[in-house]
PDB file of C-alpha atoms in Angstrom:
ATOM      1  CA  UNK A 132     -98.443 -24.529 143.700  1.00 42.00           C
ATOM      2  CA  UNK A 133     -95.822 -26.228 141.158  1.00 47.00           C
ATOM      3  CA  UNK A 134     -92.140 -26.146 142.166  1.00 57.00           C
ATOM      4  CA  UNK A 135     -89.943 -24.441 140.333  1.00 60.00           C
ATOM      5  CA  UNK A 136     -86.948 -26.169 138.577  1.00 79.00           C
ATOM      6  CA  UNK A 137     -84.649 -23.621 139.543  1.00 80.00           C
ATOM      7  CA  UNK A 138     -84.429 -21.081 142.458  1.00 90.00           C
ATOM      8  CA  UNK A 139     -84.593 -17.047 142.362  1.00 92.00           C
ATOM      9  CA  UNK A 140     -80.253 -17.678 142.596  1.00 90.00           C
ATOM     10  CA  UNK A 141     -79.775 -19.953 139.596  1.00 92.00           C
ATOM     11  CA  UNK A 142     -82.216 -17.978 137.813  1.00 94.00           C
ATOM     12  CA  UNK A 143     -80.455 -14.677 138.813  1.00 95.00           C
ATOM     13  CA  UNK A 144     -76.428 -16.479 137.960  1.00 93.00           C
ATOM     14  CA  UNK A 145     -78.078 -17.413 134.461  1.00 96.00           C
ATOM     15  CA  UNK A 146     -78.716 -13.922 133.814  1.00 97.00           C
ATOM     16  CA  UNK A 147     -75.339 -12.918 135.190  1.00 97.00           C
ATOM     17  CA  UNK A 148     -73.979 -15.474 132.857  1.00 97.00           C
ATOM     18  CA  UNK A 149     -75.938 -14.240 129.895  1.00 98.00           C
ATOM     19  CA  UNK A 150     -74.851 -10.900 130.321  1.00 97.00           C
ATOM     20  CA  UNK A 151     -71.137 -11.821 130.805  1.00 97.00           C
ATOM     21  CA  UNK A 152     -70.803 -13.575 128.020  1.00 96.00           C
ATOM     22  CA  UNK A 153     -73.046 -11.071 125.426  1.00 96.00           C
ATOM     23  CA  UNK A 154     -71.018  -8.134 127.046  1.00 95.00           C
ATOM     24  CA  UNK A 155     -67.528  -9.848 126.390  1.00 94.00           C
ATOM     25  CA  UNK A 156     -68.234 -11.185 122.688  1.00 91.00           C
ATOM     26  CA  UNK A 157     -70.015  -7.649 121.959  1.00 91.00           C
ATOM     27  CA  UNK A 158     -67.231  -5.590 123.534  1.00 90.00           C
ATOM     28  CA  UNK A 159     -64.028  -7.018 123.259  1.00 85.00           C
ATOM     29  CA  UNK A 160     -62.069  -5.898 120.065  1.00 68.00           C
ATOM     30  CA  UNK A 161     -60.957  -9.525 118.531  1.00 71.00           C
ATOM     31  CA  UNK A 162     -62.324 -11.425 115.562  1.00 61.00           C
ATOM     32  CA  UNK A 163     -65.398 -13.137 117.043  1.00 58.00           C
ATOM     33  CA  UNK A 164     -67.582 -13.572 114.159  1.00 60.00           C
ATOM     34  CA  UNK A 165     -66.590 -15.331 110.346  1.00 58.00           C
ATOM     35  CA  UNK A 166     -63.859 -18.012 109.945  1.00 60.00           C
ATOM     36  CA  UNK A 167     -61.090 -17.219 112.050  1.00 67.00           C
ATOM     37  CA  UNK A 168     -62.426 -16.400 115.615  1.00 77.00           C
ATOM     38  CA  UNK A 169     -61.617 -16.328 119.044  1.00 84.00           C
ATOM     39  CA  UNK A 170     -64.274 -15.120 121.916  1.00 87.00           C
ATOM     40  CA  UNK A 171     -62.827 -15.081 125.249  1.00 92.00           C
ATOM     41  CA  UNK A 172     -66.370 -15.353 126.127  1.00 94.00           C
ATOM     42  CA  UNK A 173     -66.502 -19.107 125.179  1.00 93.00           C
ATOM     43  CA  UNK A 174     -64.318 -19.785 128.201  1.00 96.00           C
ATOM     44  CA  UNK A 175     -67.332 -19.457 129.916  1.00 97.00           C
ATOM     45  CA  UNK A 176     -68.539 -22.498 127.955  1.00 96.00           C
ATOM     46  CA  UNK A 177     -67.017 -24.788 130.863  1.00 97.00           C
ATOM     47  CA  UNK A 178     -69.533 -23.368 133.323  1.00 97.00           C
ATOM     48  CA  UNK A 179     -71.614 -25.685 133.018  1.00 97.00           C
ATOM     49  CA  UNK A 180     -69.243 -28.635 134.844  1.00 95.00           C
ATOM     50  CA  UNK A 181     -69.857 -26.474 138.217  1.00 91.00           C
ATOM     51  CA  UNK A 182     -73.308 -24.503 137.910  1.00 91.00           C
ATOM     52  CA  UNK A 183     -76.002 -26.463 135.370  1.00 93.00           C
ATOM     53  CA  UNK A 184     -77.564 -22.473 135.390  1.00 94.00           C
ATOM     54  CA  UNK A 185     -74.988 -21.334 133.289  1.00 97.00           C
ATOM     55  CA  UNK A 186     -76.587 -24.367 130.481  1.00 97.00           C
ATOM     56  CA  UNK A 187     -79.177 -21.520 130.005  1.00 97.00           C
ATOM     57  CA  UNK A 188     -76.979 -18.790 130.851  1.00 98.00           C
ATOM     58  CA  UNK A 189     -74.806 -19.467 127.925  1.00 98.00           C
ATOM     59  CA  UNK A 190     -77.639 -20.364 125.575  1.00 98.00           C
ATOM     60  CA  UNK A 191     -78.983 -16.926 125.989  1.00 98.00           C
ATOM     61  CA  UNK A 192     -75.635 -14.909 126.065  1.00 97.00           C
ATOM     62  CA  UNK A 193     -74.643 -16.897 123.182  1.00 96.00           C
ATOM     63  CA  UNK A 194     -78.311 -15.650 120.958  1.00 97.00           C
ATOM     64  CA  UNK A 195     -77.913 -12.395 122.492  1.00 97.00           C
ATOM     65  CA  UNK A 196     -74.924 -11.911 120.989  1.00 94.00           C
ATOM     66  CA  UNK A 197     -75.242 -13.323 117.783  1.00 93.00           C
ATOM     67  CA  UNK A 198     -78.563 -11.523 117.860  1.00 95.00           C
ATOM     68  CA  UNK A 199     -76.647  -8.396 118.083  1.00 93.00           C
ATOM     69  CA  UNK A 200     -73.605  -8.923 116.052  1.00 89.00           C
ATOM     70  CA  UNK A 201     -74.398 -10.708 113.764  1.00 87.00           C
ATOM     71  CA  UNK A 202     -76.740 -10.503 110.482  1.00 89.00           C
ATOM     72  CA  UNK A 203     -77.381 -13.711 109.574  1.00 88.00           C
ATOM     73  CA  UNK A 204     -80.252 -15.596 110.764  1.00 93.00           C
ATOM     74  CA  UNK A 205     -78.521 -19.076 110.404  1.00 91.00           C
ATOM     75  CA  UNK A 206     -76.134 -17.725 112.922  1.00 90.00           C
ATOM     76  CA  UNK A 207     -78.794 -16.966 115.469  1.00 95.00           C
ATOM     77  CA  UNK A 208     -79.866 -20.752 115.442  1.00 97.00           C
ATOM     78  CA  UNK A 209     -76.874 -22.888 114.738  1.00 96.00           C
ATOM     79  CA  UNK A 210     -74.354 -20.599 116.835  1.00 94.00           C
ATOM     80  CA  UNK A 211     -76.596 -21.189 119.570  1.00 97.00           C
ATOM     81  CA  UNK A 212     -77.241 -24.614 118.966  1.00 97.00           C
ATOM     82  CA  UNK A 213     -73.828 -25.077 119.502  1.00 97.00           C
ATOM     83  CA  UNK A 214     -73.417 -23.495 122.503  1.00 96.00           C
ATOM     84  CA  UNK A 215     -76.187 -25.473 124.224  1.00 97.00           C
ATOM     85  CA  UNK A 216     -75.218 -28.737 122.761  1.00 98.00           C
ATOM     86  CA  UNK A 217     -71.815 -27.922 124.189  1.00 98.00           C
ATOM     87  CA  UNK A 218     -73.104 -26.840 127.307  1.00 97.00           C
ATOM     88  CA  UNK A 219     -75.242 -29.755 127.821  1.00 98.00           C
ATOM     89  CA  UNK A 220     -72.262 -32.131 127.009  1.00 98.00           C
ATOM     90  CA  UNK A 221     -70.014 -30.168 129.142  1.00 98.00           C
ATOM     91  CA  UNK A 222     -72.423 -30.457 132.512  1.00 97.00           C
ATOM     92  CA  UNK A 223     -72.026 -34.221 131.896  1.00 97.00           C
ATOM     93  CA  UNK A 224     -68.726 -34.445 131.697  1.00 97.00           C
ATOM     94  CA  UNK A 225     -67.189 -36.287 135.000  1.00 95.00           C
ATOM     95  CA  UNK A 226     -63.134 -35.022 134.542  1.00 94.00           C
ATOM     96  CA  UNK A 227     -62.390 -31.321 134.931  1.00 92.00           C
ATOM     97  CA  UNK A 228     -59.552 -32.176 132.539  1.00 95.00           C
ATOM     98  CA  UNK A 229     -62.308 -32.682 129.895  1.00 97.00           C
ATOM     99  CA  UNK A 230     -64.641 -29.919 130.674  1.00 97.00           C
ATOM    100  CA  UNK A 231     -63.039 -27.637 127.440  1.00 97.00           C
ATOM    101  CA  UNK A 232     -63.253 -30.479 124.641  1.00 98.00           C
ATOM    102  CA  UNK A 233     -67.212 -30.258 124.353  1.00 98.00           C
ATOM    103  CA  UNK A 234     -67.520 -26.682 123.288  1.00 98.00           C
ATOM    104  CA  UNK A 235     -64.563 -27.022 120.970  1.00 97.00           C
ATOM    105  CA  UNK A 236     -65.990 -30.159 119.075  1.00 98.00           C
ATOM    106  CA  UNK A 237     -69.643 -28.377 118.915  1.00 98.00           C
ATOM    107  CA  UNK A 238     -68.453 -25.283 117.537  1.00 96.00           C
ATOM    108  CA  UNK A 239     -65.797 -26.858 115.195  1.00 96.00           C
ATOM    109  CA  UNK A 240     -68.632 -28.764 114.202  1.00 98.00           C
ATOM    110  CA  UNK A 241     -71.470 -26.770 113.933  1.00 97.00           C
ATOM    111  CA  UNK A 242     -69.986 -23.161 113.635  1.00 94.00           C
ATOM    112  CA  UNK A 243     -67.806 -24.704 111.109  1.00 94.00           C
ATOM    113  CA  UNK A 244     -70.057 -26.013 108.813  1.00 94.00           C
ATOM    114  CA  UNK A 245     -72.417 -22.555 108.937  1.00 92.00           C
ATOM    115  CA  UNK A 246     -69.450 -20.591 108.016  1.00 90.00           C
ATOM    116  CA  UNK A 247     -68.751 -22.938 105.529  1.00 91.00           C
ATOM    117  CA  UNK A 248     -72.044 -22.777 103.616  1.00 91.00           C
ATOM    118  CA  UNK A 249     -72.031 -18.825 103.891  1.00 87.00           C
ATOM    119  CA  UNK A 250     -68.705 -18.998 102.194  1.00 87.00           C
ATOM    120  CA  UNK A 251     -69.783 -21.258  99.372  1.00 89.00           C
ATOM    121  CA  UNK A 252     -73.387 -21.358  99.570  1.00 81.00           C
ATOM    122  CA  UNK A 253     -73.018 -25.183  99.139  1.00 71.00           C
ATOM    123  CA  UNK A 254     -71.662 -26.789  95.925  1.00 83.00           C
ATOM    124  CA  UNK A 255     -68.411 -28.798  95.341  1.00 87.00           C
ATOM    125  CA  UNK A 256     -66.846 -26.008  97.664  1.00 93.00           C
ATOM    126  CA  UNK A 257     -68.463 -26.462 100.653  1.00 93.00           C
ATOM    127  CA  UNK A 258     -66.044 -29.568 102.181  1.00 94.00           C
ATOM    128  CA  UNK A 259     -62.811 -27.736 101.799  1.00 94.00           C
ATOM    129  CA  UNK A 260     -64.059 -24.562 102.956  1.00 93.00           C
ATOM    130  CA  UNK A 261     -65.802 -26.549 106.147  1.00 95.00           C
ATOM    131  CA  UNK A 262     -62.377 -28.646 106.902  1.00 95.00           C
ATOM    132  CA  UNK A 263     -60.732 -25.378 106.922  1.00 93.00           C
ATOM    133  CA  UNK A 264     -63.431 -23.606 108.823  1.00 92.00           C
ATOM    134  CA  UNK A 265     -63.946 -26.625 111.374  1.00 95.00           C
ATOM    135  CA  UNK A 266     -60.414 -26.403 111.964  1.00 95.00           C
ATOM    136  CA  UNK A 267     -59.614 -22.537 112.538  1.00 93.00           C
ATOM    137  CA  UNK A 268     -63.006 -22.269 114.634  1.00 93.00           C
ATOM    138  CA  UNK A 269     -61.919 -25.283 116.213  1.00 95.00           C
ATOM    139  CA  UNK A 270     -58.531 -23.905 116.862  1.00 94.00           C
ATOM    140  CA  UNK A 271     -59.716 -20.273 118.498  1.00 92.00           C
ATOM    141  CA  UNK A 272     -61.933 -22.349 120.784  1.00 94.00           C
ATOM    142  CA  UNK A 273     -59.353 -24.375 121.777  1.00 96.00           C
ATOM    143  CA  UNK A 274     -57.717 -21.683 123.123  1.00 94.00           C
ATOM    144  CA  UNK A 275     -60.718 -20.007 124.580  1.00 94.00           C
ATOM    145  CA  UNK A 276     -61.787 -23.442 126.871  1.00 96.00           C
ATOM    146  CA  UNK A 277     -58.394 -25.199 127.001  1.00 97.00           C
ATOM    147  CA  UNK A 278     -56.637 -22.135 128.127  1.00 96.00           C
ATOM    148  CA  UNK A 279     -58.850 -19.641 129.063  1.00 96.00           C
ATOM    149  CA  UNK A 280     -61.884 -21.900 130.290  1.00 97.00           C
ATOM    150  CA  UNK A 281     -59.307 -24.455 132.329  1.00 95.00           C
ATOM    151  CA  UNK A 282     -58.129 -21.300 134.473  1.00 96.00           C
ATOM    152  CA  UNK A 283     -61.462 -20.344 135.185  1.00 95.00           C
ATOM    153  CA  UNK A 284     -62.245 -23.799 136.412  1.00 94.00           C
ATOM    154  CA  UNK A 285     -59.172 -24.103 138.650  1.00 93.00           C
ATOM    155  CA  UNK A 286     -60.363 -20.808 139.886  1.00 94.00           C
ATOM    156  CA  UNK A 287     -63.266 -21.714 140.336  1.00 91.00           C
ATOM    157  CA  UNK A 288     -62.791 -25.414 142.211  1.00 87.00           C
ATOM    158  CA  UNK A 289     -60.712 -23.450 145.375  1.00 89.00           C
ATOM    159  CA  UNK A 290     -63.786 -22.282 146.035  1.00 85.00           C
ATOM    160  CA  UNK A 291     -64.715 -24.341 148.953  1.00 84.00           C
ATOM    161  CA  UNK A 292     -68.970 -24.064 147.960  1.00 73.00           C
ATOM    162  CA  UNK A 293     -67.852 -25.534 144.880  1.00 67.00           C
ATOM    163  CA  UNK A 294     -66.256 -28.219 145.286  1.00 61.00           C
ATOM    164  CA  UNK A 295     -67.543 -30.689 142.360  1.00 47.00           C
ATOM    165  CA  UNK A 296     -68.072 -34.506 143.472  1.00 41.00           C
TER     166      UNK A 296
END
């Protein structure tokens, strides 16, 4: 019998975290798609410093709800791209100080660039419409992880289970 790389728990706080973070992009009433976004769900993106579940967890909320919100294709992939890449950075990262700036350079990045080529469909066009997109996407992320997402992981490093070493 093979073991399994995670247990019936981290399997079951993955799911929790997928559905957290599909339900609060889906649900809340903010701009969460095109060039000017914020989703309070990418607070969550942080996660990933205390619980290297929520690197799948995130993965899949983040599809899930591009799945469902949105109709482009390219979003499916390179949203979610950057929500792994970012997740996978974050559960690296040694300084809970520095646990926000991975998701906001992978979605400035990434995000920012795919609404950039839906907005120009490359050409000439595409660099000013990507600084501008790298920086608003980059901006409502900011907010999300630096603000949002640095609560959540002062929250969450009282708890005494948690304590990250």
């Amino acid at each position: 019998m093979s073991k399994s790389r995670f247990t019936i728990r981290q399997l079951t706080t993955a799911a929790i975290i997928a559905a957290i973070y599909a339900a609060l992009t889906l649900l809340l009433p903010i701009p969460q798609y095109g060039g000017v976004q914020l989703r309070v769900a990418e607070a969550m993106t942080v996660l990933p410093f205390f619980f290297p579940e929520a690197i799948p967890g995130l993965a899949v909320g983040c599809f899930l709800s591009n799945l469902l919100g949105s109709p482009y294709v390219l979003d499916w992939i390179f949203g979610t791209l950057a929500t792994l890449l970012a997740a996978l950075w974050t559960s690296r990262i040694k300084h809970r100080a520095l646990a926000p700036l991975p998701p906001v350079v992978c979605n400035a990045v990434i995000v920012g660039a795919e609404i950039a080529y839906f907005s120009t469909l490359d050409g000439a066009a595409f660099w000013p419409a990507y600084a501008f997109n790298a920086f608003t996407v980059g901006l409502g992320e900011a907010i999300a992880c630096f603000v949002l997402g640095a609560l959540l992981l002062r929250a969450l490093e009282r708890v005494p289970a948690l304590k990250h070493a």
